[in-house]
Tab-separated table of C-alpha atoms in Angstrom:
chain	number	residue	atom	x	y	z
O	1	MET	CA	14.804	-14.487	-24.118
O	2	THR	CA	13.332	-11.777	-21.979
O	3	ASN	CA	15.511	-8.869	-21.070
O	4	HIS	CA	17.278	-9.821	-17.853
O	5	ALA	CA	17.542	-6.303	-16.454
O	6	ALA	CA	13.885	-5.543	-17.114
O	7	LEU	CA	12.715	-8.700	-15.340
O	8	THR	CA	15.011	-8.076	-12.389
O	9	ASP	CA	13.698	-4.541	-12.026
O	10	LEU	CA	10.069	-5.710	-11.988
O	11	ILE	CA	10.700	-8.495	-9.477
O	12	ILE	CA	12.544	-6.173	-7.089
O	13	LYS	CA	9.657	-3.670	-7.118
O	14	MET	CA	7.069	-6.341	-6.419
O	15	ALA	CA	9.156	-8.027	-3.726
O	16	ASP	CA	10.117	-4.794	-1.962
O	17	ASP	CA	6.462	-3.727	-1.772
O	18	GLU	CA	5.630	-7.064	-0.147
O	19	LEU	CA	8.543	-6.963	2.277
O	20	ILE	CA	7.974	-3.397	3.431
O	21	LEU	CA	4.198	-3.617	3.749
O	22	GLY	CA	4.651	-6.997	5.428
O	23	HIS	CA	6.768	-5.287	8.074
O	24	ARG	CA	4.282	-2.451	8.461
O	25	ASN	CA	1.449	-4.968	8.895
O	26	SER	CA	3.490	-6.864	11.476
O	27	GLU	CA	3.665	-3.691	13.572
O	28	TRP	CA	-0.013	-4.276	14.396
O	29	THR	CA	0.886	-7.499	16.197
O	30	GLY	CA	-0.281	-7.102	19.775
O	31	LEU	CA	-1.835	-3.704	19.029
O	32	GLY	CA	-4.870	-4.444	16.852
O	33	PRO	CA	-8.142	-2.730	17.815
O	34	VAL	CA	-9.731	-6.154	18.483
O	35	MET	CA	-8.051	-9.528	18.798
O	36	GLU	CA	-9.226	-10.799	15.405
O	37	GLU	CA	-7.726	-7.749	13.698
O	38	ASP	CA	-4.463	-8.223	15.527
O	39	ILE	CA	-4.383	-11.791	14.160
O	40	ALA	CA	-5.526	-10.734	10.681
O	41	PHE	CA	-2.779	-8.139	10.210
O	42	SER	CA	-0.180	-10.508	11.639
O	43	SER	CA	-1.288	-13.288	9.267
O	44	MET	CA	-1.273	-10.978	6.274
O	45	ALA	CA	2.188	-9.776	7.302
O	46	GLN	CA	3.356	-13.370	7.255
O	47	ASP	CA	1.802	-13.964	3.828
O	48	LYS	CA	3.385	-10.816	2.387
O	49	ILE	CA	6.848	-11.619	3.693
O	50	GLY	CA	6.379	-15.140	2.289
O	51	HIS	CA	5.538	-13.687	-1.125
O	52	ALA	CA	8.576	-11.387	-0.912
O	53	TRP	CA	10.749	-14.359	-0.068
O	54	ALA	CA	9.419	-16.346	-3.040
O	55	LEU	CA	10.215	-13.419	-5.351
O	56	TYR	CA	13.724	-12.837	-3.928
O	57	ARG	CA	14.298	-16.573	-4.344
O	58	THR	CA	13.234	-16.387	-7.996
O	59	LEU	CA	15.731	-13.575	-8.436
O	60	HIS	CA	18.412	-15.702	-6.805
O	61	GLU	CA	17.673	-19.027	-8.499
O	62	ASP	CA	16.516	-18.001	-11.962
O	63	LEU	CA	18.301	-14.714	-12.590
O	64	GLY	CA	21.581	-15.108	-10.734
O	65	GLY	CA	20.738	-12.633	-7.963
O	66	GLU	CA	22.005	-12.554	-4.405
O	67	ASP	CA	20.958	-14.784	-1.506
O	68	PRO	CA	17.384	-13.726	-0.492
O	69	ASP	CA	18.193	-12.835	3.133
O	70	ARG	CA	21.232	-10.776	2.267
O	71	PHE	CA	19.341	-9.075	-0.525
O	72	ALA	CA	16.437	-8.216	1.795
O	73	PHE	CA	18.461	-6.918	4.718
O	74	MET	CA	21.774	-5.601	3.435
O	75	ARG	CA	20.835	-3.197	0.663
O	76	PRO	CA	21.114	0.573	1.096
O	77	GLU	CA	17.863	2.566	1.061
O	78	LYS	CA	18.503	3.818	-2.481
O	79	ALA	CA	18.460	0.254	-3.817
O	80	PHE	CA	14.919	-0.331	-2.564
O	81	LYS	CA	12.135	0.070	-5.116
O	82	CYS	CA	9.019	-0.052	-2.941
O	83	ALA	CA	6.181	2.404	-3.523
O	84	HIS	CA	5.740	5.236	-1.001
O	85	LEU	CA	2.339	3.799	-0.036
O	86	THR	CA	4.006	0.793	1.578
O	87	GLU	CA	6.595	2.712	3.609
O	88	MET	CA	4.223	5.140	5.314
O	89	PRO	CA	3.841	4.635	9.086
O	90	ASN	CA	0.728	2.706	10.151
O	91	GLY	CA	-0.972	5.781	11.564
O	92	GLU	CA	-4.472	5.192	12.857
O	93	TYR	CA	-6.353	2.009	12.017
O	94	ASP	CA	-8.400	3.826	9.346
O	95	PHE	CA	-5.276	4.553	7.269
O	96	SER	CA	-3.798	1.077	7.742
O	97	LEU	CA	-7.062	-0.545	6.709
O	98	MET	CA	-7.493	1.697	3.655
O	99	ARG	CA	-3.900	1.040	2.584
O	100	HIS	CA	-4.493	-2.700	2.968
O	101	PHE	CA	-7.661	-2.470	0.862
O	102	LEU	CA	-6.021	-0.430	-1.912
O	103	PHE	CA	-2.771	-2.398	-1.962
O	104	ASP	CA	-4.203	-5.900	-1.787
O	105	HIS	CA	-6.524	-5.272	-4.718
O	106	ALA	CA	-3.530	-3.895	-6.636
O	107	GLU	CA	-1.557	-7.000	-5.749
O	108	THR	CA	-4.454	-9.219	-6.816
O	109	VAL	CA	-4.804	-7.722	-10.310
O	110	ARG	CA	-1.025	-7.954	-10.719
O	111	TYR	CA	-0.831	-11.652	-9.825
O	112	GLU	CA	-3.915	-12.464	-11.880
O	113	SER	CA	-2.223	-10.956	-14.901
O	114	LEU	CA	0.932	-12.980	-14.239
O	115	GLN	CA	-0.942	-16.214	-14.822
O	116	GLU	CA	-0.355	-15.553	-18.510
O	117	SER	CA	3.213	-14.335	-18.153
O	118	SER	CA	5.887	-15.505	-20.568
O	119	PHE	CA	8.173	-15.871	-17.519
O	120	GLU	CA	7.446	-19.330	-16.101
O	121	PRO	CA	8.344	-18.662	-12.417
O	122	PHE	CA	5.675	-15.915	-12.437
O	123	ARG	CA	3.053	-18.331	-13.765
O	124	LEU	CA	3.818	-20.902	-11.081
O	125	LEU	CA	3.897	-18.380	-8.245
O	126	SER	CA	0.841	-16.405	-9.313
O	127	LYS	CA	-1.550	-19.319	-8.916
O	128	LYS	CA	-0.532	-19.854	-5.315
O	129	VAL	CA	-0.469	-16.190	-4.337
O	130	LYS	CA	-3.763	-15.373	-6.043
O	131	GLY	CA	-5.634	-17.993	-3.994
O	132	GLU	CA	-4.204	-16.663	-0.736
O	133	LEU	CA	-4.983	-13.063	-1.652
O	134	LYS	CA	-8.689	-13.889	-1.839
O	135	TYR	CA	-8.641	-13.937	1.945
O	136	HIS	CA	-6.897	-10.569	2.096
O	137	THR	CA	-9.414	-8.852	-0.156
O	138	LEU	CA	-12.335	-10.609	1.555
O	139	HIS	CA	-11.090	-9.191	4.840
O	140	ALA	CA	-10.422	-5.728	3.416
O	141	ASN	CA	-13.795	-5.451	1.657
O	142	ALA	CA	-15.714	-6.594	4.731
O	143	TRP	CA	-14.107	-3.999	7.013
O	144	ILE	CA	-14.259	-1.157	4.488
O	145	MET	CA	-17.998	-1.759	4.192
O	146	GLN	CA	-18.589	-2.249	7.913
O	147	LEU	CA	-16.669	0.811	9.068
O	148	SER	CA	-18.021	3.093	6.365
O	149	THR	CA	-21.562	2.324	7.453
O	150	ALA	CA	-20.902	2.279	11.204
O	151	GLY	CA	-21.843	5.864	12.068
O	152	GLU	CA	-20.875	9.418	11.295
O	153	GLU	CA	-17.415	9.588	12.837
O	154	SER	CA	-16.473	6.248	11.337
O	155	TYR	CA	-17.709	7.269	7.876
O	156	ILE	CA	-15.848	10.595	7.977
O	157	ARG	CA	-12.635	8.869	8.976
O	158	MET	CA	-12.872	6.255	6.237
O	159	GLN	CA	-13.550	8.913	3.605
O	160	ALA	CA	-10.586	10.966	4.886
O	161	ALA	CA	-8.371	7.872	4.781
O	162	LEU	CA	-9.407	7.244	1.171
O	163	ASN	CA	-8.763	10.860	0.164
O	164	HIS	CA	-5.358	10.709	1.819
O	165	SER	CA	-4.316	7.325	0.336
O	166	ILE	CA	-5.531	7.411	-3.237
O	167	ALA	CA	-2.586	9.268	-4.802
O	168	LEU	CA	-0.138	7.148	-2.824
O	169	ALA	CA	-1.898	3.998	-4.018
O	170	ALA	CA	-1.883	5.186	-7.629
O	171	GLY	CA	1.906	5.451	-7.216
O	172	VAL	CA	2.106	1.645	-7.014
O	173	PHE	CA	1.532	1.691	-10.784
O	174	GLU	CA	4.566	3.818	-11.626
O	175	PRO	CA	5.938	2.481	-14.919
O	176	SER	CA	9.638	2.102	-15.551
O	177	ALA	CA	10.848	4.613	-18.149
O	178	GLU	CA	13.584	2.209	-19.150
O	179	HIS	CA	11.963	-1.249	-19.038
O	180	GLU	CA	8.184	-0.930	-19.359
O	181	ALA	CA	7.993	-1.283	-23.145
O	182	THR	CA	10.295	-4.321	-23.119
O	183	LEU	CA	8.268	-6.126	-20.454
O	184	ILE	CA	5.044	-5.563	-22.371
O	185	ALA	CA	6.566	-6.552	-25.713
O	186	ASP	CA	8.029	-9.713	-24.167
O	187	LYS	CA	4.610	-10.532	-22.658
O	188	VAL	CA	5.994	-10.682	-19.134
O	189	TYR	CA	2.984	-8.681	-17.953
O	190	PRO	CA	0.415	-6.331	-19.509
O	191	GLY	CA	2.020	-3.150	-18.133
O	192	GLU	CA	1.219	-0.708	-15.343
O	193	ALA	CA	-1.396	1.291	-17.251
O	194	VAL	CA	-3.513	-1.813	-17.846
O	195	LEU	CA	-3.155	-2.953	-14.227
O	196	TYR	CA	-4.093	0.518	-12.997
O	197	GLN	CA	-7.326	0.398	-14.992
O	198	ARG	CA	-8.164	-3.111	-13.766
O	199	TRP	CA	-7.484	-1.981	-10.201
O	200	LEU	CA	-9.880	0.953	-10.515
O	201	ASP	CA	-12.545	-1.396	-11.887
O	202	ARG	CA	-11.981	-3.664	-8.895
O	203	ILE	CA	-12.066	-1.137	-6.051
O	204	TYR	CA	-14.869	1.033	-7.376
O	205	PRO	CA	-17.804	-1.368	-6.707
O	206	VAL	CA	-16.662	-1.895	-3.102
O	207	LEU	CA	-16.396	1.848	-2.507
O	208	VAL	CA	-19.905	2.289	-3.914
O	209	LYS	CA	-21.269	-0.362	-1.544
O	210	ALA	CA	-19.495	1.420	1.293
O	211	SER	CA	-21.038	4.746	0.163
O	212	LEU	CA	-17.565	6.271	-0.048
O	213	ASN	CA	-16.895	8.906	-2.688
O	214	MET	CA	-14.124	8.041	-5.062
O	215	PRO	CA	-11.883	11.112	-5.400
O	216	ASP	CA	-11.716	12.484	-8.950
O	217	ILE	CA	-9.098	10.151	-10.335
O	218	SER	CA	-8.231	12.351	-13.295
O	219	ALA	CA	-7.361	15.188	-10.906
O	220	ILE	CA	-4.920	13.322	-8.687
O	221	THR	CA	-1.171	13.216	-9.192
O	222	PRO	CA	0.124	9.708	-8.433
O	223	VAL	CA	2.967	9.701	-5.912
O	224	TYR	CA	5.926	8.411	-7.923
O	225	GLY	CA	9.589	8.053	-7.016
O	226	GLY	CA	9.767	4.888	-4.948
O	227	ARG	CA	10.384	2.728	-8.020
O	228	GLN	CA	13.433	4.872	-8.829
O	229	GLY	CA	14.901	4.670	-5.341
O	230	PHE	CA	13.624	8.015	-4.031
O	231	HIS	CA	11.951	7.434	-0.684
O	232	THR	CA	10.178	9.179	2.163
O	233	GLU	CA	11.829	9.915	5.501
O	234	TYR	CA	10.059	6.842	6.910
O	235	LEU	CA	11.859	4.111	4.977
O	236	GLN	CA	15.387	4.337	6.405
O	237	PRO	CA	14.325	3.992	10.071
O	238	LEU	CA	12.215	0.977	9.077
O	239	LEU	CA	15.126	-0.639	7.200
O	240	THR	CA	17.428	-0.039	10.167
O	241	GLU	CA	14.970	-1.708	12.506
O	242	MET	CA	14.216	-4.580	10.128
O	243	GLY	CA	17.861	-5.441	9.612
O	244	GLU	CA	19.000	-4.862	13.175
O	245	VAL	CA	19.274	-8.510	14.237
O	246	PHE	CA	20.438	-9.794	10.850
O	247	ASN	CA	23.216	-7.221	10.681
O	248	LEU	CA	24.562	-8.127	14.124
O	249	ASP	CA	26.076	-11.183	12.477
O	250	THR	CA	25.439	-11.505	8.765
O	251	GLU	CA	27.231	-14.861	8.587
O	252	ALA	CA	25.145	-16.505	11.331
O	253	ARG	CA	23.255	-19.662	10.470
O	254	TRP	CA	19.681	-19.840	11.735
M	1	MET	CA	23.684	-52.261	-2.022
M	2	GLY	CA	21.097	-53.063	0.616
M	3	GLN	CA	17.764	-54.810	0.238
M	4	THR	CA	15.329	-53.603	-2.389
M	5	ILE	CA	12.848	-51.048	-1.129
M	6	SER	CA	9.444	-50.584	-2.750
M	7	ILE	CA	7.578	-47.358	-3.418
M	8	ALA	CA	4.725	-48.744	-1.321
M	9	ALA	CA	7.049	-49.067	1.667
M	10	VAL	CA	8.024	-45.410	1.318
M	11	TYR	CA	4.362	-44.361	1.281
M	12	GLN	CA	3.746	-46.509	4.323
M	13	ALA	CA	6.560	-44.757	6.168
M	14	LEU	CA	5.131	-41.383	5.137
M	15	GLU	CA	1.876	-42.232	6.900
M	16	SER	CA	3.641	-41.638	10.195
M	17	VAL	CA	4.935	-38.152	9.289
M	18	MET	CA	2.386	-35.864	10.914
M	19	ASP	CA	1.699	-32.183	10.373
M	20	PRO	CA	3.198	-30.349	13.372
M	21	GLU	CA	0.205	-28.011	13.630
M	22	ILE	CA	-2.489	-30.671	13.122
M	23	PRO	CA	-1.012	-33.830	14.648
M	24	VAL	CA	-3.877	-36.101	13.502
M	25	LEU	CA	-3.058	-35.563	9.825
M	26	SER	CA	-0.101	-37.018	7.963
M	27	VAL	CA	1.643	-35.379	5.039
M	28	LEU	CA	-0.194	-37.909	2.819
M	29	ASP	CA	-3.608	-37.008	4.299
M	30	LEU	CA	-2.903	-33.364	3.437
M	31	GLY	CA	-1.858	-34.177	-0.115
M	32	MET	CA	1.569	-32.637	0.382
M	33	ILE	CA	3.527	-35.426	-1.325
M	34	THR	CA	3.704	-35.049	-5.097
M	35	ASP	CA	6.201	-37.756	-6.074
M	36	VAL	CA	8.262	-40.638	-4.729
M	37	SER	CA	11.009	-42.290	-6.747
M	38	ILE	CA	13.754	-44.723	-5.854
M	39	ASP	CA	17.210	-44.712	-7.317
M	40	GLN	CA	18.104	-48.384	-6.722
M	41	THR	CA	21.658	-48.086	-7.985
M	42	ALA	CA	22.532	-45.161	-5.752
M	43	ASP	CA	20.437	-46.374	-2.817
M	44	VAL	CA	18.535	-43.107	-2.491
M	45	VAL	CA	14.840	-42.300	-2.182
M	46	HIS	CA	13.746	-38.992	-3.739
M	47	ILE	CA	10.582	-37.425	-2.325
M	48	ARG	CA	8.931	-34.282	-3.635
M	49	MET	CA	6.544	-32.212	-1.526
M	50	ILE	CA	4.565	-28.958	-1.640
M	51	PRO	CA	3.690	-26.493	1.131
M	52	THR	CA	0.015	-25.775	1.820
M	53	PHE	CA	0.436	-21.987	2.118
M	54	ALA	CA	3.383	-20.154	0.499
M	55	ALA	CA	4.592	-18.629	3.754
M	56	CYS	CA	3.969	-21.709	5.912
M	57	PRO	CA	6.669	-21.517	8.610
M	58	ALA	CA	6.558	-25.277	9.186
M	59	VAL	CA	7.776	-26.288	5.720
M	60	SER	CA	11.449	-26.843	6.464
M	61	TYR	CA	10.478	-28.566	9.716
M	62	ILE	CA	8.164	-30.956	7.821
M	63	GLN	CA	10.781	-31.452	5.109
M	64	ASN	CA	13.260	-32.552	7.755
M	65	ASN	CA	10.683	-34.778	9.494
M	66	ILE	CA	10.025	-36.603	6.240
M	67	LYS	CA	13.725	-37.153	5.676
M	68	THR	CA	14.541	-38.423	9.160
M	69	THR	CA	11.418	-40.596	9.513
M	70	VAL	CA	11.800	-42.369	6.178
M	71	GLU	CA	15.557	-42.774	6.638
M	72	LYS	CA	15.030	-44.320	10.047
M	73	GLU	CA	12.211	-46.659	9.000
M	74	LEU	CA	13.742	-47.893	5.755
M	75	GLY	CA	17.438	-47.490	6.440
M	76	ILE	CA	18.130	-45.680	3.181
M	77	ALA	CA	19.256	-42.166	2.285
M	78	VAL	CA	16.392	-39.765	1.486
M	79	THR	CA	16.252	-36.408	-0.285
M	80	VAL	CA	13.187	-34.174	0.100
M	81	GLU	CA	12.680	-31.435	-2.454
M	82	ILE	CA	10.028	-28.734	-2.816
M	83	ASP	CA	8.080	-29.361	-6.015
M	84	LYS	CA	7.563	-26.029	-7.769
M	85	GLN	CA	5.489	-27.437	-10.613
M	86	VAL	CA	2.590	-28.658	-8.497
M	87	HIS	CA	0.300	-26.278	-6.681
M	88	TRP	CA	-1.388	-27.208	-3.394
M	89	GLU	CA	-5.140	-26.765	-3.169
M	90	SER	CA	-7.450	-27.798	-0.348
M	91	ASN	CA	-9.152	-30.364	-2.620
M	92	ARG	CA	-5.958	-32.414	-2.181
M	93	ILE	CA	-7.009	-33.239	1.395
M	94	THR	CA	-8.486	-36.762	1.316
M	95	PRO	CA	-12.101	-37.375	2.458
M	96	ALA	CA	-10.858	-39.618	5.282
M	97	ALA	CA	-8.563	-36.828	6.428
M	98	LYS	CA	-11.467	-34.366	6.454
M	99	GLU	CA	-13.292	-36.693	8.840
M	100	LYS	CA	-10.196	-36.812	11.081
M	101	LEU	CA	-9.994	-33.005	10.996
M	102	LYS	CA	-13.610	-32.671	12.086
M	103	ASN	CA	-13.141	-35.144	14.923
M	104	PHE	CA	-10.109	-33.121	15.996
M	105	GLY	CA	-12.413	-30.080	16.325
M	106	ILE	CA	-11.407	-28.230	13.140
M	107	ALA	CA	-14.027	-27.776	10.419
M	108	PRO	CA	-12.721	-29.204	7.128
M	109	PRO	CA	-12.523	-27.043	3.988
M	110	GLN	CA	-15.464	-27.168	1.588
M	111	VAL	CA	-14.810	-28.732	-1.808
M	112	VAL	CA	-13.754	-25.971	-4.218
M	113	GLU	CA	-15.341	-26.204	-7.648
M	114	GLY	CA	-13.803	-23.908	-10.226
M	115	GLU	CA	-13.016	-20.425	-8.994
M	116	MET	CA	-13.087	-20.060	-5.200
M	117	LYS	CA	-15.735	-17.608	-4.041
M	118	ALA	CA	-15.765	-15.974	-0.622
M	119	GLU	CA	-19.377	-17.114	-0.091
M	120	ILE	CA	-18.146	-20.684	0.213
M	121	MET	CA	-17.040	-19.916	3.757
M	122	LEU	CA	-20.282	-18.393	4.910
M	123	HIS	CA	-21.902	-21.766	5.538
M	124	THR	CA	-19.451	-23.806	7.501
M	125	PRO	CA	-21.002	-26.495	9.697
M	126	CYS	CA	-19.834	-26.448	13.323
M	127	PRO	CA	-17.464	-29.380	13.987
M	128	HIS	CA	-18.855	-29.709	17.522
M	129	CYS	CA	-22.648	-29.747	17.031
M	130	SER	CA	-22.924	-29.917	13.186
M	131	SER	CA	-25.212	-26.865	13.144
M	132	GLU	CA	-25.080	-24.668	10.061
M	133	TYR	CA	-26.197	-21.654	12.073
M	134	THR	CA	-22.666	-20.214	12.064
M	135	TYR	CA	-20.855	-17.147	10.817
M	136	LEU	CA	-17.353	-16.305	9.647
M	137	ARG	CA	-15.719	-14.191	12.323
M	138	SER	CA	-12.347	-13.729	10.616
M	139	PRO	CA	-10.692	-15.322	7.598
M	140	PHE	CA	-7.473	-15.398	9.656
M	141	GLY	CA	-6.863	-17.711	12.591
M	142	SER	CA	-4.069	-19.133	14.719
M	143	THR	CA	-2.183	-20.382	11.656
M	144	LEU	CA	-2.207	-19.256	8.003
M	145	CYS	CA	-4.362	-22.224	6.971
M	146	ARG	CA	-7.149	-21.559	9.496
M	147	ALA	CA	-10.157	-19.230	9.735
M	148	ILE	CA	-12.244	-18.400	12.821
M	149	HIS	CA	-16.009	-19.038	12.880
M	150	PHE	CA	-18.668	-18.751	15.558
M	151	CYS	CA	-21.522	-21.193	16.098
M	152	LYS	CA	-24.750	-19.539	17.194
M	153	SER	CA	-26.293	-22.897	18.133
M	154	CYS	CA	-23.755	-24.117	20.660
M	155	GLY	CA	-22.134	-20.746	21.323
M	156	GLN	CA	-18.613	-21.924	20.547
M	157	VAL	CA	-15.865	-20.322	18.548
M	158	PHE	CA	-14.322	-22.860	16.188
M	159	GLU	CA	-11.565	-22.973	13.611
M	160	GLN	CA	-11.728	-24.155	10.018
M	161	PHE	CA	-9.043	-25.366	7.640
M	162	LYS	CA	-9.612	-22.793	4.895
M	163	PRO	CA	-10.576	-23.799	1.370
M	164	LEU	CA	-7.875	-22.774	-1.122
M	165	GLU	CA	-8.044	-23.090	-4.892
């Protein structure tokens, strides 16, 4: 039997990333640079919040956790385990697009690896999520390539967005000091170091096609802390806004 | 206990439960029903279903439609559960349903063989003029299951029900 605490920790990290980035993506609704991009970010927001919901439900149904809605909207900031990458404000479209590219490839390698997980709910969920993520990475790759080859200003901005995001994105793969070895030994997943390597192998060919220069990966310091409950100044305002309606009446039935 | 109800009668009733976003397709056409069983002693029909996309907002609405329609038509209690063991893929859409989709103005998904590749969407015939001179404008459309294409022959934007493995 897999260690209950270790599994719970992993699920919360994955789900919180999805929930928070889902909300960030939804902030593009009505504001996208062109209509199709407005729709794309809104659709991906919906997918991500759906994936978060599925994970919170697994926590609730298989591991005795709280009701998914209450868990999503009533926790204090410190209890959230999302990576700093996901909580950053949207900024300009270049940053949002680069974050989407880096995160969705990270999510894809993670779910692909879960197809062989010893934890059955992961195996069932991963098949569904992996298929849907193909559309996210197709979208991300297409725009990374188009904008990086669209002229000088565009290229400079995409390169700057990559330079700015890479350490934040590497922070998604922050291993748990307490649970990592257990999760690997129990074959729940292959571990963050393996996923990190697979992620680099996945993003590199796209960056080459886009003529973007990959920052020296050995020289960057991944932005850790989110997995341990240490967050940026941007998370609390987002949580307050996200939970505003729910917290007006937490017993309401929808 | 009331009269005996057959599995076939349940399936027949399900033919009239339409998808709220694509009203020409029933839940059977879409391959959303994974199992029907009848508990004759307890007078209950158990139906199992699967959503097309994980975050489909219409799932609980469809779930309720199935329950109320079958209960009304057959006069028996119905439970509708989400089947977690079975995974929806676009190959579950029947060929007849693909024809109905096309006539409704939505390009049907291509048949997925093995691993789904992005290239599969690059040649999507226009549902209006059947031309293959089209391009993928965005893999995201008005609902999670649709993509937006453009037909260079007839100059129309059209939607496609996306292939999903």
